[in-house]
Amino acid sequence: MRLMGKLAAVAVSALTLSSAGSALAATEITWWHAMGGSLGETVNTIAKDFNASQSDVMLTPIYKGGYEETMTASIAAFRAGQAPNIIQIFDAGAATIINAKGAVYPVADLLNKYGVKFNKDVYIAGVRNFYADNKGQMIGMPFNSSTPVLYYNKAALAKAGVTPPKTWEEFEVIAPKLKAAGYVPLSQSHTPWIFSENFHSRHNLSLSNENNGYDGVATKINYNNKDMRHHFSKVKSWLDQGLYGYFGTKWNDNQKPFIDEEVAMWLGSSGSFGGLKKSAKFDFGTTYLPYWSSIVKKEYTTFIGGAALFAFAGKSDAENKATAQFFAFLTKPETQVFWHKQTGYVPITKAAYALAKKQGYYNESPDAEVGILQLSLPEGENTKGYRLGYYVQIREVMQREYDKIFSGATSVADGFKAIEEDSNKLLARFAKTVR
Amino acid sequence: MKRQQFQHPFLPYFLVVPQVLIISIFFVWPAAQAIYQSFVLEDAFGLGVQFVWFENYESIFNDRQYVVSATFTAIFSTLVAFFSMALALFLAVKADGILKGATSYKILLIWVYAVAPAVAGIVGTFLFTRNLGPLYNLLIASGWDFNPQVNVADAAFTVILVSVWKQVSVNFIYFLAGLQSIPTYVREAALIDCKSNVRRFWTIIFPLLAPTGFFVLVINITYAFFDTFGVIDTMTRGSPAGGTNTLVYKVYQDGFLGLDLGGSSAQSVILMILVLVLTMVQFRFIERKIHY
């Protein structure tokens, strides 16, 4: 009996010791991301700075390939019960992860639970809603956010004697002059993102039923509307007249002719300017994405593209606390400004924007501010974002039909009819998987 | 008459165990999983699974892209298999006749085999880059309004060319080995009977090469169906207008990128059946005409 008691005492003390030991050691959390190349190095720097800033948490960032690969890898890991703590999910995948009930710990709840008060007003207006629920409570924390803007070759516009267009009506006036000056006036790098999703935001048009997917699972897409058909009929006629260049489906196919000074203006991402600075041998300027003044009297803001960070559910208290701590570190103005300057992505908080401004960053590179200013334009009921299921496939459908419209294989009316039919089939299929 | 009986009924089973294990783990199990998945609809995270019978199959046949992919795959596979075999046969016949420096020729023709399809695709991308790629510039200089980023036929041309280039070397090895296994006395006897090189080839050499040719045909069809994935992924990703999207690439797009597991599994089951049928047809109708 006495022996047993001794043994029990030893066991208890051993337990205390071991638990004390683990309390001393840092809590390890992992972060799977899709940032390759120099973006990946910036992610590693942020993680290193976070680890150095405190001793309770050890964060390990792991590069998992492109957006889709990262998402697939995390889902496979989740199904095997091996999910990482933090996962980066891109805009088109938002509906998949947000509709999977119980897969993620909403960021707002996570922050509130672990002592970092969540306040939606500290975030920049155009950024805060995309990954939030319909009450504005964040489910995912916006991480790398960018928005489509217009880049123009200053020398080319001067040669043609024109100024960058604010509206598409203005574009129609200046485009022939740019053509006469020996340039293809315009190209654009992501037709679904720039000419479809953001077209709706810029003109405050509804993308789908169920409040663009925020109030419930969307089942009906609104892309086949008269304004979209109008826009694409115009783009096709510009293409035929040599006022618009379409160089392929891939991003770089259309960016390269701008860098080569073949194209005078290019619609790309607000995050592109860092790369352009390095590769373009000419002076370029940046301005807002044009809109049709025949559709809206006043302009609206655009959506963000890019990705957000989600916290997987089902983790221990200590790990969740560590994740919340990292999110708090990530939203600090200093971290955000570092990220903003290194990558060209917009800062997500107002404080970070103010800090960058105070440092005089926008005096030395005014292009960096255009994205934030555009995201701070007036909001409408359809400018929050969109949450559509199987959206990767829907973008594939759009890309396919746009290619056909531009090559003349189908008419604008038939193309949009096909987009509507195929997208609605995909939405209906997705709705069945949500329970 | 007394029947010969082995006394170890256990040993043969034991010896085939590794093979059976490998087949079960790497083929039967995944195939069974795919068949099961093709009958259910579930969200990507596996939180809700429902049995839907043939709904996944129905939605495939209602998908207009599937028809485009199937048509492209048929044309693509036929052209890739035909050109890679024809070219390889031609090169093998020519290399077979060479006496001096034969080894260097052979090595030059064979080394491409070591190139992975994805790498071949990247090389192809460089060659066809707008304004920079040497092949792009050559085709433009020849007066062709070549635009593989926008024109489907041009895009198909680039992926077929790279897929053929990649496969010629393998076929070459087999054809050369087949040619060298044809006995010299047969060739000499034929030479006495017939002076025409071409005629001797089609009446004597080609039939004797048929077993090799048949084997090469089977592996080429499988190559064109499945292994060209890397070429498509690195060069076109199925674009423009979904016109170079093969059936295998679509399985990947819907399953891995789009996370529609049920639909993607149903597509892979259809593909499995298709290749099975194709192989059976080949064995039933073509093999009969071959004399080993």
mmCIF file of N, CA and C in Angstrom, chain A residues 44-142:
data_model
loop_
_atom_site.group_PDB
_atom_site.id
_atom_site.type_symbol
_atom_site.label_atom_id
_atom_site.label_comp_id
_atom_site.label_asym_id
_atom_site.label_seq_id
_atom_site.Cartn_x
_atom_site.Cartn_y
_atom_site.Cartn_z
ATOM 1 N N ASN A 44 8.262 34.437 -44.914
ATOM 2 C CA ASN A 44 9.219 33.876 -43.953
ATOM 3 C C ASN A 44 9.766 34.948 -43.015
ATOM 4 N N THR A 45 9.993 36.135 -43.565
ATOM 5 C CA THR A 45 10.488 37.221 -42.720
ATOM 6 C C THR A 45 9.455 37.589 -41.653
ATOM 7 N N ILE A 46 8.187 37.674 -42.072
ATOM 8 C CA ILE A 46 7.128 38.001 -41.112
ATOM 9 C C ILE A 46 7.076 36.958 -40.000
ATOM 10 N N ALA A 47 7.149 35.683 -40.401
ATOM 11 C CA ALA A 47 7.102 34.601 -39.412
ATOM 12 C C ALA A 47 8.292 34.696 -38.463
ATOM 13 N N LYS A 48 9.462 34.995 -39.021
ATOM 14 C CA LYS A 48 10.670 35.093 -38.210
ATOM 15 C C LYS A 48 10.541 36.253 -37.209
ATOM 16 N N ASP A 49 10.041 37.376 -37.707
ATOM 17 C CA ASP A 49 9.858 38.537 -36.832
ATOM 18 C C ASP A 49 8.870 38.233 -35.716
ATOM 19 N N PHE A 50 7.795 37.486 -36.083
ATOM 20 C CA PHE A 50 6.800 37.128 -35.076
ATOM 21 C C PHE A 50 7.431 36.231 -34.015
ATOM 22 N N ASN A 51 8.182 35.233 -34.442
ATOM 23 C CA ASN A 51 8.823 34.321 -33.496
ATOM 24 C C ASN A 51 9.815 35.050 -32.602
ATOM 25 N N ALA A 52 10.482 36.038 -33.177
ATOM 26 C CA ALA A 52 11.472 36.788 -32.390
ATOM 27 C C ALA A 52 10.808 37.757 -31.425
ATOM 28 N N SER A 53 9.545 38.167 -31.744
ATOM 29 C CA SER A 53 8.883 39.187 -30.932
ATOM 30 C C SER A 53 8.360 38.643 -29.612
ATOM 31 N N GLN A 54 8.249 37.311 -29.479
ATOM 32 C CA GLN A 54 7.756 36.713 -28.244
ATOM 33 C C GLN A 54 8.348 35.321 -28.098
ATOM 34 N N SER A 55 8.097 34.673 -26.942
ATOM 35 C CA SER A 55 8.721 33.367 -26.753
ATOM 36 C C SER A 55 7.706 32.250 -26.528
ATOM 37 N N ASP A 56 6.400 32.583 -26.547
ATOM 38 C CA ASP A 56 5.382 31.564 -26.264
ATOM 39 C C ASP A 56 5.032 30.739 -27.489
ATOM 40 N N VAL A 57 5.173 31.323 -28.649
ATOM 41 C CA VAL A 57 4.683 30.665 -29.856
ATOM 42 C C VAL A 57 5.792 30.518 -30.876
ATOM 43 N N MET A 58 5.795 29.344 -31.525
ATOM 44 C CA MET A 58 6.764 29.085 -32.584
ATOM 45 C C MET A 58 5.948 28.828 -33.852
ATOM 46 N N LEU A 59 5.982 29.772 -34.779
ATOM 47 C CA LEU A 59 5.195 29.646 -36.003
ATOM 48 C C LEU A 59 6.077 29.136 -37.140
ATOM 49 N N THR A 60 5.575 28.105 -37.846
ATOM 50 C CA THR A 60 6.315 27.584 -38.994
ATOM 51 C C THR A 60 5.498 27.796 -40.263
ATOM 52 N N PRO A 61 5.946 28.657 -41.178
ATOM 53 C CA PRO A 61 5.230 28.807 -42.445
ATOM 54 C C PRO A 61 5.700 27.736 -43.441
ATOM 55 N N ILE A 62 4.756 27.152 -44.178
ATOM 56 C CA ILE A 62 5.117 26.124 -45.166
ATOM 57 C C ILE A 62 4.478 26.480 -46.506
ATOM 58 N N TYR A 63 5.303 26.552 -47.529
ATOM 59 C CA TYR A 63 4.816 26.853 -48.883
ATOM 60 C C TYR A 63 4.244 25.580 -49.493
ATOM 61 N N LYS A 64 2.988 25.652 -49.994
ATOM 62 C CA LYS A 64 2.319 24.443 -50.479
ATOM 63 C C LYS A 64 2.005 24.510 -51.970
ATOM 64 N N GLY A 65 2.583 25.429 -52.699
ATOM 65 C CA GLY A 65 2.299 25.537 -54.131
ATOM 66 C C GLY A 65 1.314 26.658 -54.401
ATOM 67 N N GLY A 66 0.647 26.595 -55.547
ATOM 68 C CA GLY A 66 -0.299 27.642 -55.936
ATOM 69 C C GLY A 66 -1.523 27.656 -55.031
ATOM 70 N N TYR A 67 -2.425 28.591 -55.260
ATOM 71 C CA TYR A 67 -3.639 28.702 -54.445
ATOM 72 C C TYR A 67 -4.427 27.394 -54.409
ATOM 73 N N GLU A 68 -4.640 26.798 -55.597
ATOM 74 C CA GLU A 68 -5.450 25.586 -55.648
ATOM 75 C C GLU A 68 -4.772 24.431 -54.933
ATOM 76 N N GLU A 69 -3.452 24.298 -55.170
ATOM 77 C CA GLU A 69 -2.720 23.200 -54.520
ATOM 78 C C GLU A 69 -2.758 23.357 -53.005
ATOM 79 N N THR A 70 -2.592 24.573 -52.534
ATOM 80 C CA THR A 70 -2.595 24.821 -51.099
ATOM 81 C C THR A 70 -3.948 24.433 -50.505
ATOM 82 N N MET A 71 -5.010 24.797 -51.220
ATOM 83 C CA MET A 71 -6.347 24.498 -50.729
ATOM 84 C C MET A 71 -6.578 22.982 -50.718
ATOM 85 N N THR A 72 -6.207 22.320 -51.811
ATOM 86 C CA THR A 72 -6.392 20.873 -51.897
ATOM 87 C C THR A 72 -5.586 20.162 -50.812
ATOM 88 N N ALA A 73 -4.347 20.622 -50.620
ATOM 89 C CA ALA A 73 -3.493 19.992 -49.607
ATOM 90 C C ALA A 73 -4.104 20.142 -48.221
ATOM 91 N N SER A 74 -4.655 21.322 -47.933
ATOM 92 C CA SER A 74 -5.193 21.539 -46.595
ATOM 93 C C SER A 74 -6.464 20.724 -46.382
ATOM 94 N N ILE A 75 -7.243 20.565 -47.460
ATOM 95 C CA ILE A 75 -8.470 19.775 -47.334
ATOM 96 C C ILE A 75 -8.129 18.310 -47.100
ATOM 97 N N ALA A 76 -7.134 17.823 -47.841
ATOM 98 C CA ALA A 76 -6.692 16.435 -47.635
ATOM 99 C C ALA A 76 -6.212 16.259 -46.198
ATOM 100 N N ALA A 77 -5.462 17.260 -45.703
ATOM 101 C CA ALA A 77 -4.950 17.186 -44.341
ATOM 102 C C ALA A 77 -6.088 17.234 -43.326
ATOM 103 N N PHE A 78 -7.084 18.088 -43.597
ATOM 104 C CA PHE A 78 -8.235 18.205 -42.695
ATOM 105 C C PHE A 78 -8.964 16.872 -42.613
ATOM 106 N N ARG A 79 -9.157 16.242 -43.774
ATOM 107 C CA ARG A 79 -9.881 14.963 -43.806
ATOM 108 C C ARG A 79 -9.120 13.876 -43.089
ATOM 109 N N ALA A 80 -7.795 14.007 -43.058
ATOM 110 C CA ALA A 80 -6.983 13.007 -42.360
ATOM 111 C C ALA A 80 -6.732 13.417 -40.907
ATOM 112 N N GLY A 81 -7.365 14.526 -40.459
ATOM 113 C CA GLY A 81 -7.192 14.975 -39.085
ATOM 114 C C GLY A 81 -5.836 15.600 -38.816
ATOM 115 N N GLN A 82 -5.171 16.088 -39.865
ATOM 116 C CA GLN A 82 -3.830 16.644 -39.724
ATOM 117 C C GLN A 82 -3.776 18.091 -40.200
ATOM 118 N N ALA A 83 -4.875 18.805 -40.083
ATOM 119 C CA ALA A 83 -4.933 20.153 -40.638
ATOM 120 C C ALA A 83 -3.920 21.078 -39.971
ATOM 121 N N PRO A 84 -3.368 22.038 -40.740
ATOM 122 C CA PRO A 84 -2.490 23.036 -40.128
ATOM 123 C C PRO A 84 -3.345 24.000 -39.307
ATOM 124 N N ASN A 85 -2.732 24.901 -38.536
ATOM 125 C CA ASN A 85 -3.505 25.861 -37.758
ATOM 126 C C ASN A 85 -4.052 26.976 -38.628
ATOM 127 N N ILE A 86 -3.195 27.455 -39.564
ATOM 128 C CA ILE A 86 -3.598 28.578 -40.400
ATOM 129 C C ILE A 86 -3.453 28.178 -41.867
ATOM 130 N N ILE A 87 -4.445 28.539 -42.655
ATOM 131 C CA ILE A 87 -4.410 28.195 -44.067
ATOM 132 C C ILE A 87 -4.775 29.422 -44.890
ATOM 133 N N GLN A 88 -4.059 29.593 -45.998
ATOM 134 C CA GLN A 88 -4.337 30.714 -46.899
ATOM 135 C C GLN A 88 -5.263 30.231 -48.016
ATOM 136 N N ILE A 89 -6.445 30.851 -48.120
ATOM 137 C CA ILE A 89 -7.423 30.451 -49.137
ATOM 138 C C ILE A 89 -7.728 31.643 -50.036
ATOM 139 N N PHE A 90 -7.741 31.412 -51.350
ATOM 140 C CA PHE A 90 -7.935 32.516 -52.287
ATOM 141 C C PHE A 90 -9.412 32.844 -52.472
ATOM 142 N N ASP A 91 -9.661 34.030 -53.086
ATOM 143 C CA ASP A 91 -11.029 34.553 -53.226
ATOM 144 C C ASP A 91 -12.021 33.541 -53.823
ATOM 145 N N ALA A 92 -11.613 32.847 -54.889
ATOM 146 C CA ALA A 92 -12.537 31.932 -55.558
ATOM 147 C C ALA A 92 -12.863 30.703 -54.703
ATOM 148 N N GLY A 93 -12.037 30.431 -53.685
ATOM 149 C CA GLY A 93 -12.272 29.262 -52.841
ATOM 150 C C GLY A 93 -13.012 29.614 -51.555
ATOM 151 N N ALA A 94 -13.318 30.909 -51.371
ATOM 152 C CA ALA A 94 -13.919 31.360 -50.111
ATOM 153 C C ALA A 94 -15.240 30.646 -49.813
ATOM 154 N N ALA A 95 -16.082 30.465 -50.851
ATOM 155 C CA ALA A 95 -17.385 29.838 -50.617
ATOM 156 C C ALA A 95 -17.220 28.407 -50.130
ATOM 157 N N THR A 96 -16.228 27.708 -50.656
ATOM 158 C CA THR A 96 -16.026 26.309 -50.285
ATOM 159 C C THR A 96 -15.701 26.179 -48.808
ATOM 160 N N ILE A 97 -14.764 26.988 -48.328
ATOM 161 C CA ILE A 97 -14.343 26.825 -46.932
ATOM 162 C C ILE A 97 -15.357 27.444 -45.971
ATOM 163 N N ILE A 98 -15.997 28.549 -46.366
ATOM 164 C CA ILE A 98 -16.933 29.194 -45.449
ATOM 165 C C ILE A 98 -18.224 28.375 -45.316
ATOM 166 N N ASN A 99 -18.613 27.691 -46.381
ATOM 167 C CA ASN A 99 -19.823 26.872 -46.315
ATOM 168 C C ASN A 99 -19.606 25.514 -45.646
ATOM 169 N N ALA A 100 -18.355 25.135 -45.452
ATOM 170 C CA ALA A 100 -18.074 23.877 -44.751
ATOM 171 C C ALA A 100 -18.228 24.133 -43.259
ATOM 172 N N LYS A 101 -19.440 23.873 -42.747
ATOM 173 C CA LYS A 101 -19.763 24.229 -41.363
ATOM 174 C C LYS A 101 -18.862 23.493 -40.381
ATOM 175 N N GLY A 102 -18.215 24.272 -39.553
ATOM 176 C CA GLY A 102 -17.400 23.666 -38.512
ATOM 177 C C GLY A 102 -15.973 23.377 -38.917
ATOM 178 N N ALA A 103 -15.608 23.684 -40.156
ATOM 179 C CA ALA A 103 -14.225 23.426 -40.567
ATOM 180 C C ALA A 103 -13.289 24.508 -40.056
ATOM 181 N N VAL A 104 -13.805 25.747 -40.009
ATOM 182 C CA VAL A 104 -12.922 26.822 -39.550
ATOM 183 C C VAL A 104 -13.469 27.516 -38.301
ATOM 184 N N TYR A 105 -12.536 28.128 -37.577
ATOM 185 C CA TYR A 105 -12.868 28.925 -36.412
ATOM 186 C C TYR A 105 -12.922 30.374 -36.915
ATOM 187 N N PRO A 106 -14.112 31.009 -36.974
ATOM 188 C CA PRO A 106 -14.180 32.370 -37.517
ATOM 189 C C PRO A 106 -13.205 33.310 -36.809
ATOM 190 N N VAL A 107 -12.494 34.088 -37.607
ATOM 191 C CA VAL A 107 -11.432 34.927 -37.058
ATOM 192 C C VAL A 107 -11.945 35.881 -35.986
ATOM 193 N N ALA A 108 -13.126 36.498 -36.225
ATOM 194 C CA ALA A 108 -13.670 37.443 -35.247
ATOM 195 C C ALA A 108 -13.889 36.753 -33.900
ATOM 196 N N ASP A 109 -14.463 35.547 -33.908
ATOM 197 C CA ASP A 109 -14.703 34.800 -32.661
ATOM 198 C C ASP A 109 -13.388 34.426 -31.991
ATOM 199 N N LEU A 110 -12.451 33.988 -32.832
ATOM 200 C CA LEU A 110 -11.151 33.563 -32.317
ATOM 201 C C LEU A 110 -10.463 34.723 -31.595
ATOM 202 N N LEU A 111 -10.469 35.891 -32.245
ATOM 203 C CA LEU A 111 -9.807 37.045 -31.643
ATOM 204 C C LEU A 111 -10.512 37.447 -30.354
ATOM 205 N N ASN A 112 -11.857 37.487 -30.371
ATOM 206 C CA ASN A 112 -12.611 37.887 -29.180
ATOM 207 C C ASN A 112 -12.373 36.937 -28.021
ATOM 208 N N LYS A 113 -12.353 35.616 -28.339
ATOM 209 C CA LYS A 113 -12.184 34.612 -27.286
ATOM 210 C C LYS A 113 -10.809 34.717 -26.631
ATOM 211 N N TYR A 114 -9.773 35.000 -27.439
ATOM 212 C CA TYR A 114 -8.431 34.976 -26.873
ATOM 213 C C TYR A 114 -7.866 36.373 -26.622
ATOM 214 N N GLY A 115 -8.774 37.279 -26.271
ATOM 215 C CA GLY A 115 -8.310 38.536 -25.712
ATOM 216 C C GLY A 115 -7.839 39.604 -26.677
ATOM 217 N N VAL A 116 -8.060 39.402 -27.973
ATOM 218 C CA VAL A 116 -7.747 40.483 -28.902
ATOM 219 C C VAL A 116 -9.086 40.959 -29.446
ATOM 220 N N LYS A 117 -9.555 42.083 -28.971
ATOM 221 C CA LYS A 117 -10.889 42.540 -29.326
ATOM 222 C C LYS A 117 -11.005 42.742 -30.838
ATOM 223 N N PHE A 118 -12.030 42.112 -31.436
ATOM 224 C CA PHE A 118 -12.235 42.303 -32.873
ATOM 225 C C PHE A 118 -13.123 43.515 -33.103
ATOM 226 N N ASN A 119 -12.648 44.447 -33.914
ATOM 227 C CA ASN A 119 -13.434 45.626 -34.238
ATOM 228 C C ASN A 119 -13.351 45.843 -35.741
ATOM 229 N N LYS A 120 -14.487 45.659 -36.421
ATOM 230 C CA LYS A 120 -14.435 45.681 -37.883
ATOM 231 C C LYS A 120 -14.071 47.053 -38.438
ATOM 232 N N ASP A 121 -14.262 48.112 -37.639
ATOM 233 C CA ASP A 121 -14.027 49.461 -38.153
ATOM 234 C C ASP A 121 -12.555 49.824 -38.323
ATOM 235 N N VAL A 122 -11.664 48.992 -37.764
ATOM 236 C CA VAL A 122 -10.253 49.326 -37.934
ATOM 237 C C VAL A 122 -9.742 48.920 -39.318
ATOM 238 N N TYR A 123 -10.545 48.117 -40.034
ATOM 239 C CA TYR A 123 -10.104 47.642 -41.341
ATOM 240 C C TYR A 123 -10.588 48.563 -42.454
ATOM 241 N N ILE A 124 -9.833 48.631 -43.541
ATOM 242 C CA ILE A 124 -10.218 49.464 -44.685
ATOM 243 C C ILE A 124 -11.530 48.931 -45.283
ATOM 244 N N ALA A 125 -12.415 49.857 -45.644
ATOM 245 C CA ALA A 125 -13.774 49.493 -46.034
ATOM 246 C C ALA A 125 -13.828 48.421 -47.123
ATOM 247 N N GLY A 126 -13.065 48.612 -48.192
ATOM 248 C CA GLY A 126 -13.149 47.677 -49.315
ATOM 249 C C GLY A 126 -12.606 46.302 -48.992
ATOM 250 N N VAL A 127 -11.888 46.186 -47.888
ATOM 251 C CA VAL A 127 -11.192 44.939 -47.574
ATOM 252 C C VAL A 127 -11.974 44.076 -46.584
ATOM 253 N N ARG A 128 -12.692 44.731 -45.651
ATOM 254 C CA ARG A 128 -13.165 43.994 -44.473
ATOM 255 C C ARG A 128 -14.311 43.027 -44.730
ATOM 256 N N ASN A 129 -15.072 43.249 -45.812
ATOM 257 C CA ASN A 129 -16.286 42.448 -45.965
ATOM 258 C C ASN A 129 -16.142 41.174 -46.791
ATOM 259 N N PHE A 130 -15.118 41.142 -47.623
ATOM 260 C CA PHE A 130 -15.055 40.043 -48.585
ATOM 261 C C PHE A 130 -15.117 38.676 -47.904
ATOM 262 N N TYR A 131 -14.380 38.498 -46.825
ATOM 263 C CA TYR A 131 -14.329 37.193 -46.143
ATOM 264 C C TYR A 131 -15.124 37.220 -44.833
ATOM 265 N N ALA A 132 -16.086 38.142 -44.743
ATOM 266 C CA ALA A 132 -16.878 38.248 -43.517
ATOM 267 C C ALA A 132 -18.270 37.667 -43.742
ATOM 268 N N ASP A 133 -19.039 37.495 -42.645
ATOM 269 C CA ASP A 133 -20.421 37.049 -42.807
ATOM 270 C C ASP A 133 -21.291 38.274 -43.100
ATOM 271 N N ASN A 134 -22.609 38.090 -43.226
ATOM 272 C CA ASN A 134 -23.429 39.219 -43.649
ATOM 273 C C ASN A 134 -23.587 40.293 -42.559
ATOM 274 N N LYS A 135 -23.054 40.023 -41.359
ATOM 275 C CA LYS A 135 -23.072 41.056 -40.324
ATOM 276 C C LYS A 135 -21.726 41.755 -40.204
ATOM 277 N N GLY A 136 -20.783 41.389 -41.066
ATOM 278 C CA GLY A 136 -19.488 42.058 -41.053
ATOM 279 C C GLY A 136 -18.492 41.433 -40.094
ATOM 280 N N GLN A 137 -18.853 40.265 -39.492
ATOM 281 C CA GLN A 137 -17.923 39.571 -38.613
ATOM 282 C C GLN A 137 -16.966 38.752 -39.484
ATOM 283 N N MET A 138 -15.680 38.987 -39.357
ATOM 284 C CA MET A 138 -14.711 38.307 -40.217
ATOM 285 C C MET A 138 -14.628 36.818 -39.937
ATOM 286 N N ILE A 139 -14.695 36.035 -41.017
ATOM 287 C CA ILE A 139 -14.491 34.585 -40.912
ATOM 288 C C ILE A 139 -13.050 34.266 -41.269
ATOM 289 N N GLY A 140 -12.582 34.945 -42.319
ATOM 290 C CA GLY A 140 -11.172 34.828 -42.688
ATOM 291 C C GLY A 140 -10.530 36.199 -42.583
ATOM 292 N N MET A 141 -9.231 36.220 -42.274
ATOM 293 C CA MET A 141 -8.511 37.487 -42.139
ATOM 294 C C MET A 141 -7.858 37.828 -43.478
ATOM 295 N N PRO A 142 -8.287 38.935 -44.128
ATOM 296 C CA PRO A 142 -7.693 39.258 -45.426
ATOM 297 C C PRO A 142 -6.173 39.336 -45.292
#
